[in-house]
Every structure is written in structure tokens, then in C-alpha cells.
Amino acid sequence: MSIKRKYIDSHWLVFALQGVLALLFGWYALFTNLNSFEAIIVIAGTVLLGLGIIEMLNLLTRTHLKETWGLSLLMAILELAAAFALLFAKDQNAIMHLAIIGLYTITRGILEIFIGLGSVDDLTDRFIWVLTGVSGCIIGIVVVNAGHLGNLPFIKYFGSYMVVFGVSNLIYAIHNKEQKHDYETDLREKRIESRERHAKNAKKIAAIKELSVKPDRVYKSKNLGEKTAHKLVKKAATKKTKKPTAKKISKK
């Protein structure tokens, strides 16, 4: 039976690692000279493969802990499918790469909006997820329509999305870690209070049982004393009224 722990409740390291990886690629795509288009496609595919592997590890962890894993599986499939599509199509024309990256960015943006609106309760976290999702959808549409600009500009657009994605994931990872610490502290305090309450209730029940048993003991001891006294009186009476034997009569 699966525990209904949401995808956003995954370990904070999952989001932190994905954030660092995405941020490194975004920084590289935006602030370095992209001379080789094929090389940057291979790097982008490798980064997406890394994101997919992290998501697969998260999926295995959630499966092992018997938590819900459907959304994690969907995210892993998206990352790995985009990664392998880029790596195996590195020799294809730029239109193919543009379509893969654009569709990936739009799809991931839609999923992030869905997660933010449907799963997140905290307003700050919801804002982070929805903002990242909206950015992904907008940049994905720009990437799809950027074919006339040449081969490399749309990679910079994709890099800008990865920067937003990386920063958002790092912020959420830190916030998620703090929330988890507060949750565990509250849970520990509640367990201590519950244990103390159970101990007090056990003492009260023991005291009530002891009070209910004592009158029975007094009653039994009283009856026993009355029976003993009655026997002693009866024995003394029989001694007083005992008739003399024939031997004693003859002596007289």
C-alpha cells in the first residue's frame, strides 16, 4: 500500500542536485562562447541525462519507502527521453534539436505549473513552482519560434530557462529542508506529549483498579474474622456444657 506523500515531499537533496546541475549548464550556455553547436548539444543532452538519473534515484527511493511515485516516473521519463533524443540526434539538423528542446521545456513547464497549483500548500513554494513553470512555457515557445535566428541563439534561451530552473530548485531545496526540520521537531514533541499522556492515564487506571479491589479485600477479611470469632464462641460453649464421663461419676 502506497503512502500518499507528494512529489514535492521528496528529499531536499534531489532538488538541490538538480538545481546545481541546471545552474551550471545555464551559466555555461549564457556566459561562454558557443563555437561548436554539436558540442553544446552533447552537453545539453548530458545535463538532461544527469537530471533523469537523479529523478530515477528519487523514483527508486520513493518506491522503496512505499510512497507514491507516479509523478516522479513521469518526470524521469521526460528527462531521459529528451536526453537520449538529443544525444542520438546530435548529427541531425538544428530544426530537430530545436524541436526537442522546445517541446521538453514547454512540457516541463506545464508539469511544474501543475505541481505548484495541485500539490503545494505553502504560498512561497507555490509561487516558486508556478513561476518556474510559466518561465518554461514562455521560453519553450520562444525556442520553438527561434529557428530563423540561427543555431546557437536558441541554446542561450534554453540556458536562461535552466538558470531559472536551477535557482528555483536551490531555493526550494533550502526551504524544503527547513520545513522538514520543523516538521520532525513538531512530530518529536507530539510523541513526547503523547507518551507522557499515556503514562498519566496508565497511573490513573492503576489507581482506580486499586481502589476498586480494596473494598473486596476488606469485606473478605471482615467475613473471615466473623467466621473465626463464631467458631471460637461455639467451641467455648461446647466446653462449658460438656457432660462428665462415667469414670468421673464412679469416683464420686
PDB file of C-alpha atoms in Angstrom:
ATOM      1  CA  MET A   1       0.000   0.000   0.000  1.00  0.00           C
ATOM      2  CA  SER A   2       1.459   3.367  -1.054  1.00  0.00           C
ATOM      3  CA  ILE A   3       1.727   6.297   1.324  1.00  0.00           C
ATOM      4  CA  LYS A   4       0.274   9.456  -0.199  1.00  0.00           C
ATOM      5  CA  ARG A   5       3.402  11.579   0.166  1.00  0.00           C
ATOM      6  CA  LYS A   6       3.515  14.129  -2.621  1.00  0.00           C
ATOM      7  CA  TYR A   7       6.304  14.549  -5.154  1.00  0.00           C
ATOM      8  CA  ILE A   8       7.249  17.863  -3.541  1.00  0.00           C
ATOM      9  CA  ASP A   9       7.962  15.952  -0.304  1.00  0.00           C
ATOM     10  CA  SER A  10      10.905  14.187  -1.952  1.00  0.00           C
ATOM     11  CA  HIS A  11      14.276  14.515  -0.241  1.00  0.00           C
ATOM     12  CA  TRP A  12      15.666  18.041  -0.480  1.00  0.00           C
ATOM     13  CA  LEU A  13      18.920  16.742  -1.980  1.00  0.00           C
ATOM     14  CA  VAL A  14      17.010  15.707  -5.132  1.00  0.00           C
ATOM     15  CA  PHE A  15      16.038  19.316  -5.811  1.00  0.00           C
ATOM     16  CA  ALA A  16      19.437  20.648  -4.727  1.00  0.00           C
ATOM     17  CA  LEU A  17      21.398  18.366  -7.078  1.00  0.00           C
ATOM     18  CA  GLN A  18      19.081  19.094  -9.989  1.00  0.00           C
ATOM     19  CA  GLY A  19      19.355  22.811  -9.258  1.00  0.00           C
ATOM     20  CA  VAL A  20      23.169  22.780  -9.210  1.00  0.00           C
ATOM     21  CA  LEU A  21      23.365  20.769 -12.447  1.00  0.00           C
ATOM     22  CA  ALA A  22      20.869  23.010 -14.263  1.00  0.00           C
ATOM     23  CA  LEU A  23      22.542  26.169 -12.971  1.00  0.00           C
ATOM     24  CA  LEU A  24      25.975  25.054 -14.187  1.00  0.00           C
ATOM     25  CA  PHE A  25      24.645  24.360 -17.677  1.00  0.00           C
ATOM     26  CA  GLY A  26      22.701  27.618 -17.773  1.00  0.00           C
ATOM     27  CA  TRP A  27      25.769  29.591 -16.755  1.00  0.00           C
ATOM     28  CA  TYR A  28      27.841  27.796 -19.408  1.00  0.00           C
ATOM     29  CA  ALA A  29      25.255  28.368 -22.151  1.00  0.00           C
ATOM     30  CA  LEU A  30      24.785  32.058 -21.342  1.00  0.00           C
ATOM     31  CA  PHE A  31      28.268  33.278 -20.469  1.00  0.00           C
ATOM     32  CA  THR A  32      30.670  31.295 -22.648  1.00  0.00           C
ATOM     33  CA  ASN A  33      31.391  31.439 -26.358  1.00  0.00           C
ATOM     34  CA  LEU A  34      29.480  28.645 -28.063  1.00  0.00           C
ATOM     35  CA  ASN A  35      31.679  27.901 -31.053  1.00  0.00           C
ATOM     36  CA  SER A  36      30.673  24.284 -31.633  1.00  0.00           C
ATOM     37  CA  PHE A  37      26.949  23.653 -31.995  1.00  0.00           C
ATOM     38  CA  GLU A  38      27.384  19.866 -31.877  1.00  0.00           C
ATOM     39  CA  ALA A  39      29.382  20.104 -28.645  1.00  0.00           C
ATOM     40  CA  ILE A  40      26.732  22.203 -26.901  1.00  0.00           C
ATOM     41  CA  ILE A  41      24.032  19.735 -27.989  1.00  0.00           C
ATOM     42  CA  VAL A  42      26.047  16.890 -26.452  1.00  0.00           C
ATOM     43  CA  ILE A  43      26.489  18.908 -23.238  1.00  0.00           C
ATOM     44  CA  ALA A  44      22.755  19.710 -23.118  1.00  0.00           C
ATOM     45  CA  GLY A  45      21.889  16.035 -23.646  1.00  0.00           C
ATOM     46  CA  THR A  46      24.338  15.005 -20.917  1.00  0.00           C
ATOM     47  CA  VAL A  47      22.827  17.517 -18.478  1.00  0.00           C
ATOM     48  CA  LEU A  48      19.314  16.232 -19.186  1.00  0.00           C
ATOM     49  CA  LEU A  49      20.612  12.680 -18.742  1.00  0.00           C
ATOM     50  CA  GLY A  50      22.014  13.692 -15.345  1.00  0.00           C
ATOM     51  CA  LEU A  51      18.654  15.201 -14.350  1.00  0.00           C
ATOM     52  CA  GLY A  52      16.957  11.972 -15.437  1.00  0.00           C
ATOM     53  CA  ILE A  53      19.357   9.808 -13.402  1.00  0.00           C
ATOM     54  CA  ILE A  54      18.726  11.928 -10.294  1.00  0.00           C
ATOM     55  CA  GLU A  55      14.985  11.568 -10.885  1.00  0.00           C
ATOM     56  CA  MET A  56      15.378   7.797 -11.313  1.00  0.00           C
ATOM     57  CA  LEU A  57      17.178   7.601  -7.963  1.00  0.00           C
ATOM     58  CA  ASN A  58      14.331   9.597  -6.437  1.00  0.00           C
ATOM     59  CA  LEU A  59      11.868   7.176  -8.044  1.00  0.00           C
ATOM     60  CA  LEU A  60      13.678   4.139  -6.587  1.00  0.00           C
ATOM     61  CA  THR A  61      13.793   5.781  -3.150  1.00  0.00           C
ATOM     62  CA  ARG A  62      10.084   6.582  -3.186  1.00  0.00           C
ATOM     63  CA  THR A  63       9.276   3.050  -4.383  1.00  0.00           C
ATOM     64  CA  HIS A  64      11.416   1.553  -1.595  1.00  0.00           C
ATOM     65  CA  LEU A  65       9.656   3.726   1.008  1.00  0.00           C
ATOM     66  CA  LYS A  66       6.266   2.746  -0.498  1.00  0.00           C
ATOM     67  CA  GLU A  67       5.426   6.345  -1.342  1.00  0.00           C
ATOM     68  CA  THR A  68       3.502   7.484  -4.412  1.00  0.00           C
ATOM     69  CA  TRP A  69       5.857   7.514  -7.397  1.00  0.00           C
ATOM     70  CA  GLY A  70       3.733   8.222 -10.498  1.00  0.00           C
ATOM     71  CA  LEU A  71       4.799  11.849 -10.972  1.00  0.00           C
ATOM     72  CA  SER A  72       8.432  11.004 -10.300  1.00  0.00           C
ATOM     73  CA  LEU A  73       8.261   8.323 -13.005  1.00  0.00           C
ATOM     74  CA  LEU A  74       6.746  10.820 -15.448  1.00  0.00           C
ATOM     75  CA  MET A  75       9.494  13.371 -14.754  1.00  0.00           C
ATOM     76  CA  ALA A  76      12.200  10.721 -15.160  1.00  0.00           C
ATOM     77  CA  ILE A  77      10.753   9.564 -18.499  1.00  0.00           C
ATOM     78  CA  LEU A  78      10.613  13.175 -19.738  1.00  0.00           C
ATOM     79  CA  GLU A  79      14.235  13.884 -18.770  1.00  0.00           C
ATOM     80  CA  LEU A  80      15.633  10.634 -20.175  1.00  0.00           C
ATOM     81  CA  ALA A  81      13.585  10.798 -23.387  1.00  0.00           C
ATOM     82  CA  ALA A  82      14.786  14.343 -24.121  1.00  0.00           C
ATOM     83  CA  ALA A  83      18.373  13.416 -23.229  1.00  0.00           C
ATOM     84  CA  PHE A  84      18.551  10.358 -25.495  1.00  0.00           C
ATOM     85  CA  ALA A  85      16.738  12.205 -28.285  1.00  0.00           C
ATOM     86  CA  LEU A  86      19.385  14.953 -28.210  1.00  0.00           C
ATOM     87  CA  LEU A  87      22.332  12.573 -27.914  1.00  0.00           C
ATOM     88  CA  PHE A  88      21.194  10.261 -30.703  1.00  0.00           C
ATOM     89  CA  ALA A  89      20.168  13.161 -32.941  1.00  0.00           C
ATOM     90  CA  LYS A  90      23.348  15.198 -32.488  1.00  0.00           C
ATOM     91  CA  ASP A  91      24.213  14.777 -36.173  1.00  0.00           C
ATOM     92  CA  GLN A  92      20.770  15.894 -37.340  1.00  0.00           C
ATOM     93  CA  ASN A  93      19.907  19.416 -38.429  1.00  0.00           C
ATOM     94  CA  ALA A  94      19.199  22.240 -35.989  1.00  0.00           C
ATOM     95  CA  ILE A  95      15.432  22.035 -36.529  1.00  0.00           C
ATOM     96  CA  MET A  96      15.378  18.614 -34.842  1.00  0.00           C
ATOM     97  CA  HIS A  97      17.353  19.882 -31.839  1.00  0.00           C
ATOM     98  CA  LEU A  98      15.203  22.992 -31.630  1.00  0.00           C
ATOM     99  CA  ALA A  99      12.004  20.921 -31.623  1.00  0.00           C
ATOM    100  CA  ILE A 100      13.306  18.530 -28.928  1.00  0.00           C
ATOM    101  CA  ILE A 101      14.475  21.298 -26.593  1.00  0.00           C
ATOM    102  CA  GLY A 102      11.373  23.429 -27.179  1.00  0.00           C
ATOM    103  CA  LEU A 103       8.935  20.577 -26.529  1.00  0.00           C
ATOM    104  CA  TYR A 104      10.904  19.472 -23.458  1.00  0.00           C
ATOM    105  CA  THR A 105      10.883  22.981 -21.988  1.00  0.00           C
ATOM    106  CA  ILE A 106       7.151  23.502 -22.604  1.00  0.00           C
ATOM    107  CA  THR A 107       6.224  20.065 -21.215  1.00  0.00           C
ATOM    108  CA  ARG A 108       8.332  20.522 -18.106  1.00  0.00           C
ATOM    109  CA  GLY A 109       6.867  23.993 -17.592  1.00  0.00           C
ATOM    110  CA  ILE A 110       3.320  22.596 -17.742  1.00  0.00           C
ATOM    111  CA  LEU A 111       4.219  19.876 -15.222  1.00  0.00           C
ATOM    112  CA  GLU A 112       5.754  22.443 -12.863  1.00  0.00           C
ATOM    113  CA  ILE A 113       2.613  24.603 -13.031  1.00  0.00           C
ATOM    114  CA  PHE A 114       0.515  21.500 -12.332  1.00  0.00           C
ATOM    115  CA  ILE A 115       2.709  20.573  -9.345  1.00  0.00           C
ATOM    116  CA  GLY A 116       2.641  24.121  -7.975  1.00  0.00           C
ATOM    117  CA  LEU A 117      -1.132  24.538  -8.202  1.00  0.00           C
ATOM    118  CA  GLY A 118      -2.128  20.990  -7.293  1.00  0.00           C
ATOM    119  CA  SER A 119       0.365  19.804  -4.691  1.00  0.00           C
ATOM    120  CA  VAL A 120       1.992  22.744  -2.923  1.00  0.00           C
ATOM    121  CA  ASP A 121       0.291  24.231   0.158  1.00  0.00           C
ATOM    122  CA  ASP A 122       2.892  26.830   1.135  1.00  0.00           C
ATOM    123  CA  LEU A 123       2.394  30.084  -0.799  1.00  0.00           C
ATOM    124  CA  THR A 124       6.124  30.736  -1.235  1.00  0.00           C
ATOM    125  CA  ASP A 125       6.751  27.261  -2.628  1.00  0.00           C
ATOM    126  CA  ARG A 126       3.701  27.519  -4.870  1.00  0.00           C
ATOM    127  CA  PHE A 127       4.968  30.819  -6.266  1.00  0.00           C
ATOM    128  CA  ILE A 128       8.388  29.252  -6.970  1.00  0.00           C
ATOM    129  CA  TRP A 129       6.931  26.272  -8.840  1.00  0.00           C
ATOM    130  CA  VAL A 130       4.385  28.275 -10.828  1.00  0.00           C
ATOM    131  CA  LEU A 131       6.935  30.970 -11.749  1.00  0.00           C
ATOM    132  CA  THR A 132       9.374  28.326 -12.987  1.00  0.00           C
ATOM    133  CA  GLY A 133       6.620  26.602 -14.954  1.00  0.00           C
ATOM    134  CA  VAL A 134       5.420  29.802 -16.607  1.00  0.00           C
ATOM    135  CA  SER A 135       9.018  30.703 -17.484  1.00  0.00           C
ATOM    136  CA  GLY A 136       9.470  27.255 -19.023  1.00  0.00           C
ATOM    137  CA  CYS A 137       6.346  27.575 -21.160  1.00  0.00           C
ATOM    138  CA  ILE A 138       7.277  31.062 -22.383  1.00  0.00           C
ATOM    139  CA  ILE A 139      10.904  30.185 -23.136  1.00  0.00           C
ATOM    140  CA  GLY A 140       9.838  26.920 -24.775  1.00  0.00           C
ATOM    141  CA  ILE A 141       7.541  28.804 -27.151  1.00  0.00           C
ATOM    142  CA  VAL A 142      10.359  31.275 -27.893  1.00  0.00           C
ATOM    143  CA  VAL A 143      12.759  28.391 -28.596  1.00  0.00           C
ATOM    144  CA  VAL A 144      10.314  26.721 -30.997  1.00  0.00           C
ATOM    145  CA  ASN A 145       9.945  30.003 -32.912  1.00  0.00           C
ATOM    146  CA  ALA A 146      13.668  30.847 -32.874  1.00  0.00           C
ATOM    147  CA  GLY A 147      14.695  28.744 -35.859  1.00  0.00           C
ATOM    148  CA  HIS A 148      15.252  31.767 -38.097  1.00  0.00           C
ATOM    149  CA  LEU A 149      17.795  33.229 -35.643  1.00  0.00           C
ATOM    150  CA  GLY A 150      20.395  30.543 -36.290  1.00  0.00           C
ATOM    151  CA  ASN A 151      21.748  27.503 -34.482  1.00  0.00           C
ATOM    152  CA  LEU A 152      23.168  28.929 -31.261  1.00  0.00           C
ATOM    153  CA  PRO A 153      20.717  31.633 -30.046  1.00  0.00           C
ATOM    154  CA  PHE A 154      18.003  29.146 -29.034  1.00  0.00           C
ATOM    155  CA  ILE A 155      20.578  27.334 -26.863  1.00  0.00           C
ATOM    156  CA  LYS A 156      21.040  30.593 -24.957  1.00  0.00           C
ATOM    157  CA  TYR A 157      17.267  30.815 -24.485  1.00  0.00           C
ATOM    158  CA  PHE A 158      17.289  27.270 -23.154  1.00  0.00           C
ATOM    159  CA  GLY A 159      20.224  28.208 -20.917  1.00  0.00           C
ATOM    160  CA  SER A 160      18.197  31.082 -19.451  1.00  0.00           C
ATOM    161  CA  TYR A 161      15.415  28.642 -18.560  1.00  0.00           C
ATOM    162  CA  MET A 162      17.935  26.310 -16.926  1.00  0.00           C
ATOM    163  CA  VAL A 163      19.219  29.216 -14.818  1.00  0.00           C
ATOM    164  CA  VAL A 164      15.673  29.972 -13.629  1.00  0.00           C
ATOM    165  CA  PHE A 165      15.069  26.257 -13.036  1.00  0.00           C
ATOM    166  CA  GLY A 166      18.349  25.854 -11.129  1.00  0.00           C
ATOM    167  CA  VAL A 167      17.880  28.876  -8.866  1.00  0.00           C
ATOM    168  CA  SER A 168      14.258  27.921  -8.124  1.00  0.00           C
ATOM    169  CA  ASN A 169      15.245  24.355  -7.251  1.00  0.00           C
ATOM    170  CA  LEU A 170      18.011  25.510  -4.919  1.00  0.00           C
ATOM    171  CA  ILE A 171      15.654  27.917  -3.136  1.00  0.00           C
ATOM    172  CA  TYR A 172      13.011  25.217  -2.830  1.00  0.00           C
ATOM    173  CA  ALA A 173      15.577  22.669  -1.591  1.00  0.00           C
ATOM    174  CA  ILE A 174      16.683  25.004   1.225  1.00  0.00           C
ATOM    175  CA  HIS A 175      13.088  25.826   2.131  1.00  0.00           C
ATOM    176  CA  ASN A 176      12.115  22.147   1.978  1.00  0.00           C
ATOM    177  CA  LYS A 177      14.981  21.221   4.310  1.00  0.00           C
ATOM    178  CA  GLU A 178      13.888  23.849   6.851  1.00  0.00           C
ATOM    179  CA  GLN A 179      10.277  22.688   6.653  1.00  0.00           C
ATOM    180  CA  LYS A 180      11.342  19.070   7.134  1.00  0.00           C
ATOM    181  CA  HIS A 181      13.392  20.017  10.212  1.00  0.00           C
ATOM    182  CA  ASP A 182      10.441  21.939  11.705  1.00  0.00           C
ATOM    183  CA  TYR A 183       8.091  19.045  10.915  1.00  0.00           C
ATOM    184  CA  GLU A 184      10.383  16.496  12.582  1.00  0.00           C
ATOM    185  CA  THR A 185      10.763  18.750  15.650  1.00  0.00           C
ATOM    186  CA  ASP A 186       6.978  19.135  15.993  1.00  0.00           C
ATOM    187  CA  LEU A 187       6.500  15.399  15.499  1.00  0.00           C
ATOM    188  CA  ARG A 188       9.080  14.628  18.195  1.00  0.00           C
ATOM    189  CA  GLU A 189       7.382  16.998  20.645  1.00  0.00           C
ATOM    190  CA  LYS A 190       3.978  15.470  19.903  1.00  0.00           C
ATOM    191  CA  ARG A 191       5.360  11.977  20.525  1.00  0.00           C
ATOM    192  CA  ILE A 192       6.812  13.053  23.882  1.00  0.00           C
ATOM    193  CA  GLU A 193       3.492  14.651  24.885  1.00  0.00           C
ATOM    194  CA  SER A 194       1.597  11.547  23.798  1.00  0.00           C
ATOM    195  CA  ARG A 195       3.957   9.307  25.790  1.00  0.00           C
ATOM    196  CA  GLU A 196       3.531  11.453  28.912  1.00  0.00           C
ATOM    197  CA  ARG A 197      -0.247  11.470  28.453  1.00  0.00           C
ATOM    198  CA  HIS A 198      -0.323   7.679  28.161  1.00  0.00           C
ATOM    199  CA  ALA A 199       1.816   7.349  31.309  1.00  0.00           C
ATOM    200  CA  LYS A 200      -0.568   9.602  33.274  1.00  0.00           C
ATOM    201  CA  ASN A 201      -3.590   7.677  32.012  1.00  0.00           C
ATOM    202  CA  ALA A 202      -1.947   4.389  32.985  1.00  0.00           C
ATOM    203  CA  LYS A 203      -1.330   5.689  36.518  1.00  0.00           C
ATOM    204  CA  LYS A 204      -4.952   6.843  36.813  1.00  0.00           C
ATOM    205  CA  ILE A 205      -6.255   3.467  35.621  1.00  0.00           C
ATOM    206  CA  ALA A 206      -3.972   1.643  38.088  1.00  0.00           C
ATOM    207  CA  ALA A 207      -5.194   3.860  40.955  1.00  0.00           C
ATOM    208  CA  ILE A 208      -8.845   3.255  40.027  1.00  0.00           C
ATOM    209  CA  LYS A 209      -8.263  -0.513  39.893  1.00  0.00           C
ATOM    210  CA  GLU A 210      -6.557  -0.447  43.281  1.00  0.00           C
ATOM    211  CA  LEU A 211      -9.477   1.440  44.820  1.00  0.00           C
ATOM    212  CA  SER A 212     -11.954  -0.997  43.321  1.00  0.00           C
ATOM    213  CA  VAL A 213     -10.040  -4.013  44.697  1.00  0.00           C
ATOM    214  CA  LYS A 214      -9.549  -2.742  48.302  1.00  0.00           C
ATOM    215  CA  PRO A 215     -13.219  -2.872  49.420  1.00  0.00           C
ATOM    216  CA  ASP A 216     -13.384  -6.518  48.332  1.00  0.00           C
ATOM    217  CA  ARG A 217     -10.333  -7.321  50.416  1.00  0.00           C
ATOM    218  CA  VAL A 218     -11.795  -5.538  53.460  1.00  0.00           C
ATOM    219  CA  TYR A 219     -15.082  -7.360  53.015  1.00  0.00           C
ATOM    220  CA  LYS A 220     -13.334 -10.729  52.736  1.00  0.00           C
ATOM    221  CA  SER A 221     -11.152 -10.100  55.786  1.00  0.00           C
ATOM    222  CA  LYS A 222     -14.207  -8.949  57.756  1.00  0.00           C
ATOM    223  CA  ASN A 223     -16.128 -12.092  56.836  1.00  0.00           C
ATOM    224  CA  LEU A 224     -13.132 -14.219  57.737  1.00  0.00           C
ATOM    225  CA  GLY A 225     -12.873 -12.528  61.155  1.00  0.00           C
ATOM    226  CA  GLU A 226     -16.570 -13.025  61.841  1.00  0.00           C
ATOM    227  CA  LYS A 227     -16.379 -16.705  60.917  1.00  0.00           C
ATOM    228  CA  THR A 228     -13.313 -17.214  63.131  1.00  0.00           C
ATOM    229  CA  ALA A 229     -14.952 -15.467  66.098  1.00  0.00           C
ATOM    230  CA  HIS A 230     -18.112 -17.525  65.619  1.00  0.00           C
ATOM    231  CA  LYS A 231     -16.095 -20.748  65.685  1.00  0.00           C
ATOM    232  CA  LEU A 232     -14.264 -19.723  68.863  1.00  0.00           C
ATOM    233  CA  VAL A 233     -17.529 -18.861  70.643  1.00  0.00           C
ATOM    234  CA  LYS A 234     -19.059 -22.161  69.600  1.00  0.00           C
ATOM    235  CA  LYS A 235     -16.006 -24.063  70.799  1.00  0.00           C
ATOM    236  CA  ALA A 236     -16.061 -22.325  74.183  1.00  0.00           C
ATOM    237  CA  ALA A 237     -19.762 -23.057  74.592  1.00  0.00           C
ATOM    238  CA  THR A 238     -19.281 -26.755  73.903  1.00  0.00           C
ATOM    239  CA  LYS A 239     -16.535 -26.906  76.532  1.00  0.00           C
ATOM    240  CA  LYS A 240     -18.779 -25.366  79.198  1.00  0.00           C
ATOM    241  CA  THR A 241     -21.724 -27.630  78.536  1.00  0.00           C
ATOM    242  CA  LYS A 242     -19.690 -30.808  78.229  1.00  0.00           C
ATOM    243  CA  LYS A 243     -21.180 -33.667  80.386  1.00  0.00           C
ATOM    244  CA  PRO A 244     -18.934 -35.593  82.865  1.00  0.00           C
ATOM    245  CA  THR A 245     -17.874 -39.044  81.792  1.00  0.00           C
ATOM    246  CA  ALA A 246     -18.805 -42.336  83.587  1.00  0.00           C
ATOM    247  CA  LYS A 247     -15.341 -42.621  85.117  1.00  0.00           C
ATOM    248  CA  LYS A 248     -15.675 -39.304  86.887  1.00  0.00           C
ATOM    249  CA  ILE A 249     -19.130 -40.272  88.267  1.00  0.00           C
ATOM    250  CA  SER A 250     -17.838 -43.555  89.784  1.00  0.00           C
ATOM    251  CA  LYS A 251     -15.043 -41.718  91.585  1.00  0.00           C
ATOM    252  CA  LYS A 252     -17.543 -39.513  93.229  1.00  0.00           C
TER     253      LYS A 252
END
